[in-house]
Coordinates of C-alpha atoms in Angstrom, one line a residue:
X673 CA 79.0 24.8 103.0
X674 CA 79.8 21.7 100.8
X675 CA 83.2 20.3 100.0
X676 CA 83.5 22.2 96.7
X677 CA 82.7 25.5 98.3
X678 CA 85.2 24.8 101.1
X679 CA 88.0 24.1 98.6
X680 CA 87.2 27.2 96.5
X681 CA 87.3 29.4 99.5
X682 CA 90.8 28.3 100.4
X683 CA 91.9 28.6 96.7
X684 CA 90.7 32.2 96.6
X685 CA 92.8 33.0 99.7
X686 CA 95.9 31.5 98.2
X687 CA 95.3 33.3 94.9
X688 CA 95.1 36.6 96.6
X689 CA 98.5 36.0 98.2
X690 CA 100.1 34.8 95.0
X691 CA 98.8 37.8 93.1
X692 CA 100.6 40.1 95.5
X693 CA 103.9 38.4 94.8
X694 CA 103.5 38.2 91.0
X695 CA 101.3 40.7 89.2
X696 CA 99.2 39.4 86.2
X697 CA 101.1 41.6 83.8
X698 CA 104.3 39.8 84.7
X699 CA 102.7 36.5 84.1
X700 CA 101.4 37.7 80.8
X701 CA 105.0 38.6 79.8
X702 CA 106.2 35.1 80.8
X703 CA 103.4 33.5 78.7
X704 CA 104.5 35.6 75.7
X705 CA 108.0 34.1 76.0
X706 CA 106.7 30.5 76.5
X707 CA 104.3 30.6 73.6
X708 CA 101.2 28.5 73.1
X709 CA 100.8 24.9 74.4
X710 CA 100.2 21.8 72.4
X711 CA 97.0 21.1 70.6
X712 CA 95.7 18.6 73.2
X713 CA 92.3 18.0 71.7
X714 CA 93.9 16.3 68.7
X715 CA 96.3 14.4 70.8
X716 CA 93.6 13.1 73.1
X717 CA 91.0 12.1 70.5
X718 CA 90.4 8.4 70.6
X719 CA 90.9 7.7 66.9
X720 CA 93.8 5.3 67.6
X721 CA 92.7 3.9 70.9
X722 CA 91.8 5.1 74.4
X723 CA 94.3 7.6 75.8
X724 CA 95.4 7.7 79.4
X725 CA 96.0 10.9 81.4
X726 CA 97.9 9.8 84.5
X727 CA 97.9 12.0 87.6
X728 CA 100.4 13.1 90.1
X729 CA 98.2 13.1 93.2
X730 CA 99.3 13.0 96.8
X731 CA 95.9 13.1 98.5
X732 CA 92.2 13.8 98.0
X733 CA 89.2 14.9 100.1
X734 CA 87.5 11.6 99.6
X735 CA 90.5 9.3 100.4
X736 CA 92.9 11.4 102.4
X737 CA 96.6 10.7 102.0
X738 CA 97.4 8.5 99.0
X739 CA 101.2 8.6 98.5
X740 CA 104.2 10.5 99.7
X741 CA 105.5 11.7 96.3
X742 CA 109.0 12.9 96.9
X743 CA 109.9 13.1 93.2
X744 CA 106.9 14.1 91.1
X745 CA 109.0 14.4 88.0
X746 CA 110.3 10.9 88.4
X747 CA 106.8 9.6 88.8
X748 CA 105.6 11.4 85.7
X749 CA 108.5 9.9 83.8
X750 CA 107.3 6.5 84.8
X751 CA 103.8 7.3 83.6
X752 CA 105.2 8.5 80.2
X753 CA 107.3 5.4 79.8
X754 CA 104.1 3.4 80.4
X755 CA 102.4 5.1 77.5
X756 CA 100.5 8.0 79.2
X757 CA 99.3 10.5 76.6
X758 CA 99.4 13.3 79.1
X759 CA 100.2 14.0 82.7
X760 CA 97.8 15.6 85.2
X761 CA 99.4 17.5 88.1
X762 CA 97.3 18.5 91.0
X763 CA 98.4 21.9 92.3
X764 CA 95.8 22.6 95.0
X765 CA 97.6 22.4 98.3
X766 CA 95.0 22.3 101.1
X767 CA 93.0 19.2 100.2
X768 CA 95.2 17.6 97.5
X769 CA 98.8 18.4 98.8
X770 CA 100.0 19.9 95.5
X771 CA 101.7 23.0 94.3
X772 CA 102.9 24.8 91.2
X773 CA 106.4 23.5 91.9
X774 CA 105.1 20.0 91.1
X775 CA 104.0 21.3 87.7
X776 CA 107.5 22.7 87.1
X777 CA 109.2 19.5 88.2
X778 CA 107.0 17.3 85.9
X779 CA 107.5 19.7 83.0
X780 CA 111.2 19.3 83.3
X781 CA 111.1 15.5 82.9
X782 CA 108.4 14.7 80.3
X783 CA 107.5 15.6 76.8
X784 CA 103.8 14.8 76.8
X785 CA 101.2 17.5 77.5
X786 CA 100.6 18.7 81.0
X787 CA 97.3 19.3 82.6
X788 CA 97.2 21.7 85.6
X789 CA 94.4 20.2 87.7
X790 CA 93.2 22.8 90.2
X791 CA 90.1 24.9 91.0
X792 CA 90.3 27.7 88.4
X793 CA 88.1 30.6 89.4
X794 CA 90.0 33.6 88.0
X795 CA 91.8 34.5 84.7
X796 CA 95.0 35.0 86.7
X797 CA 95.2 31.3 87.2
X798 CA 95.2 30.7 83.4
X799 CA 98.1 33.0 82.9
X800 CA 99.8 31.3 85.8
X801 CA 99.1 27.8 84.4
X802 CA 100.7 28.6 81.0
X803 CA 103.6 30.4 82.5
X804 CA 104.4 27.2 84.5
X805 CA 104.2 25.0 81.3
X806 CA 100.7 23.7 81.4
X807 CA 99.1 22.7 78.0
X808 CA 95.7 21.9 79.5
X809 CA 93.8 23.4 82.3
X810 CA 90.7 22.1 84.2
X811 CA 87.6 24.2 84.3
X812 CA 84.9 22.8 86.6
X813 CA 81.4 23.8 85.6
X814 CA 80.0 23.4 89.1
X815 CA 82.5 25.9 90.4
X816 CA 81.8 28.7 87.8
X817 CA 78.9 30.9 86.9
X818 CA 78.1 30.8 83.1
X819 CA 79.6 34.2 82.1
X820 CA 82.9 33.4 83.9
X821 CA 83.0 29.9 82.4
X822 CA 82.7 31.3 78.9
X823 CA 85.3 34.0 79.7
X824 CA 87.8 31.5 80.9
X825 CA 87.2 29.2 77.9
X826 CA 87.9 32.1 75.5
X827 CA 91.0 33.3 77.4
X828 CA 92.4 29.8 77.6
X829 CA 92.2 29.4 73.9
X830 CA 93.7 32.9 73.3
X831 CA 96.8 32.1 75.4
X832 CA 97.4 28.6 74.1
X833 CA 95.8 26.4 76.7
X834 CA 93.3 23.6 76.0
X835 CA 90.5 23.8 78.6
X836 CA 89.2 20.5 79.9
X837 CA 85.7 21.3 81.0
X838 CA 84.5 19.1 83.8
X839 CA 80.8 18.1 84.2
X840 CA 78.9 15.6 86.3
X841 CA 75.2 15.9 85.2
X842 CA 73.1 16.8 82.1
X843 CA 72.7 20.4 83.0
X844 CA 76.4 20.9 83.3
X845 CA 77.0 19.2 79.9
X846 CA 74.6 21.7 78.3
X847 CA 76.4 24.6 80.1
X848 CA 79.8 23.3 78.9
X849 CA 78.6 23.1 75.3
X850 CA 76.9 26.5 75.4
X851 CA 80.1 28.0 76.6
X852 CA 82.0 26.4 73.6
X853 CA 83.8 23.5 75.2
X854 CA 85.5 21.1 72.8
X855 CA 87.1 18.8 75.5
X856 CA 84.7 17.6 78.2
X857 CA 85.6 15.5 81.2
X858 CA 82.8 13.6 82.9
X859 CA 83.6 13.2 86.6
X860 CA 82.0 10.2 88.3
X861 CA 82.5 11.9 91.7
X862 CA 80.3 14.8 92.7
X863 CA 82.7 17.3 94.2
X864 CA 80.0 18.8 96.4
X865 CA 79.1 15.6 98.2
X866 CA 82.1 13.4 97.2
X867 CA 79.7 10.6 96.3
X868 CA 80.8 8.3 93.4
X869 CA 78.6 7.1 90.6
X870 CA 80.4 5.0 88.0
X871 CA 77.4 5.1 85.7
X872 CA 77.8 8.8 85.2
X873 CA 79.8 8.6 82.0
X874 CA 77.6 6.1 80.3
X875 CA 74.6 8.3 81.1
X876 CA 76.2 11.6 79.9
X877 CA 78.3 10.4 76.9
X878 CA 75.3 10.4 74.5
X879 CA 74.7 14.1 75.4
X880 CA 78.2 15.1 74.2
X881 CA 78.2 15.5 70.4
X882 CA 80.7 13.8 68.0
X883 CA 83.8 16.0 67.5
X884 CA 84.0 16.9 71.2
X885 CA 86.6 14.9 73.1
X886 CA 85.1 12.8 75.9
X887 CA 87.2 12.1 78.9
X888 CA 86.1 9.8 81.8
X889 CA 87.3 10.9 85.2
X890 CA 87.5 9.3 88.7
X891 CA 86.9 5.8 90.1
X892 CA 89.0 4.0 87.5
X893 CA 90.3 1.0 89.4
X894 CA 92.1 -0.9 86.7
X895 CA 92.1 -2.3 83.1
X896 CA 88.5 -3.5 83.1
X897 CA 87.3 0.0 83.9
X898 CA 89.4 1.4 81.1
X899 CA 87.9 -1.2 78.7
X900 CA 84.4 -0.4 79.9
X901 CA 84.9 3.4 79.4
X902 CA 86.4 2.8 75.9
X903 CA 83.3 0.7 75.0
X904 CA 81.0 3.6 76.3
X905 CA 82.7 6.1 73.9
X906 CA 85.5 7.6 76.0
X907 CA 88.4 9.1 74.0
X908 CA 90.5 9.2 77.2
X909 CA 90.5 8.4 80.9
X910 CA 92.0 10.5 83.7
X911 CA 93.3 8.3 86.5
X912 CA 95.1 9.1 89.7
X913 CA 94.6 6.9 92.7
X914 CA 95.1 3.5 91.1
X915 CA 98.4 4.4 89.3
X916 CA 99.7 6.3 92.4
X917 CA 99.1 3.5 94.9
X918 CA 99.6 0.4 92.7
X919 CA 103.3 0.0 93.3
X920 CA 104.5 -0.1 89.7
X921 CA 103.3 3.0 88.1
X922 CA 104.7 2.3 84.6
X923 CA 103.2 -1.1 84.5
X924 CA 99.8 0.2 85.8
X925 CA 99.6 2.8 83.1
X926 CA 100.7 0.4 80.4
X927 CA 97.9 -2.1 81.5
X928 CA 95.3 0.7 81.2
X929 CA 96.6 1.7 77.7
X930 CA 96.5 -1.9 76.5
X931 CA 93.0 -2.5 77.8
X932 CA 91.7 0.5 76.1
X933 CA 93.5 -0.4 72.8
X934 CA 92.2 -4.0 72.9
X935 CA 88.6 -2.8 73.5
X936 CA 88.9 -0.3 70.7
X937 CA 90.0 -3.0 68.3
X938 CA 87.1 -5.2 69.3
X939 CA 84.6 -2.3 68.6
X940 CA 86.0 -1.6 65.1

């Protein structure tokens, strides 16, 4: 069993327990009251410079514990003040130390869009995500069979979520496009092996057509990486570790935003 399979097994067990507590019909009623989320594809397009999605992230399978985040809402507010275009909140608890309460806490403090970053394997989790205030939701191609991927994409759009479809090779890019993805994240880390390849985005970006939002994920160490991804055609970057562990989260995000903006100006 690889790392991704191990994580998904635990996610399914947690999902079964949550479904017993709150039926899907109840979540559907909550979503009807909340209404649709923001149009995140338009907000994340790189027409006016590289966007930064900053992540509330306590730990990871690759690095272990990263930070003891006692106030996720306060951290997210720092990200927003630094210019983050959206906030990603990890809600998987076993390997990332997150929970849906973190998503609620962040939503109460910021006005920018929220990404629920988890391992979505069932429609229930989409209803759950929107009920807790998410505007975006992560769909990992490697974790989903093609019919389910297409089903989840369609349902996400129907209930007002923007699906960020994550890929890490050419085959997965094709699968994402065939399923109808309009926002694609290229992950430099293979979740099955946890190996990092920072050349992944440059290799896959040409396979993603114009009009589809391109997001570079993982391994972003600082402003130079942001500038490099902007030069390679990224509309946005998703960054967690460097802004969580850097000491001044607001300044770290602002530096990434500025690097992407400067590189964008140089390319025009």
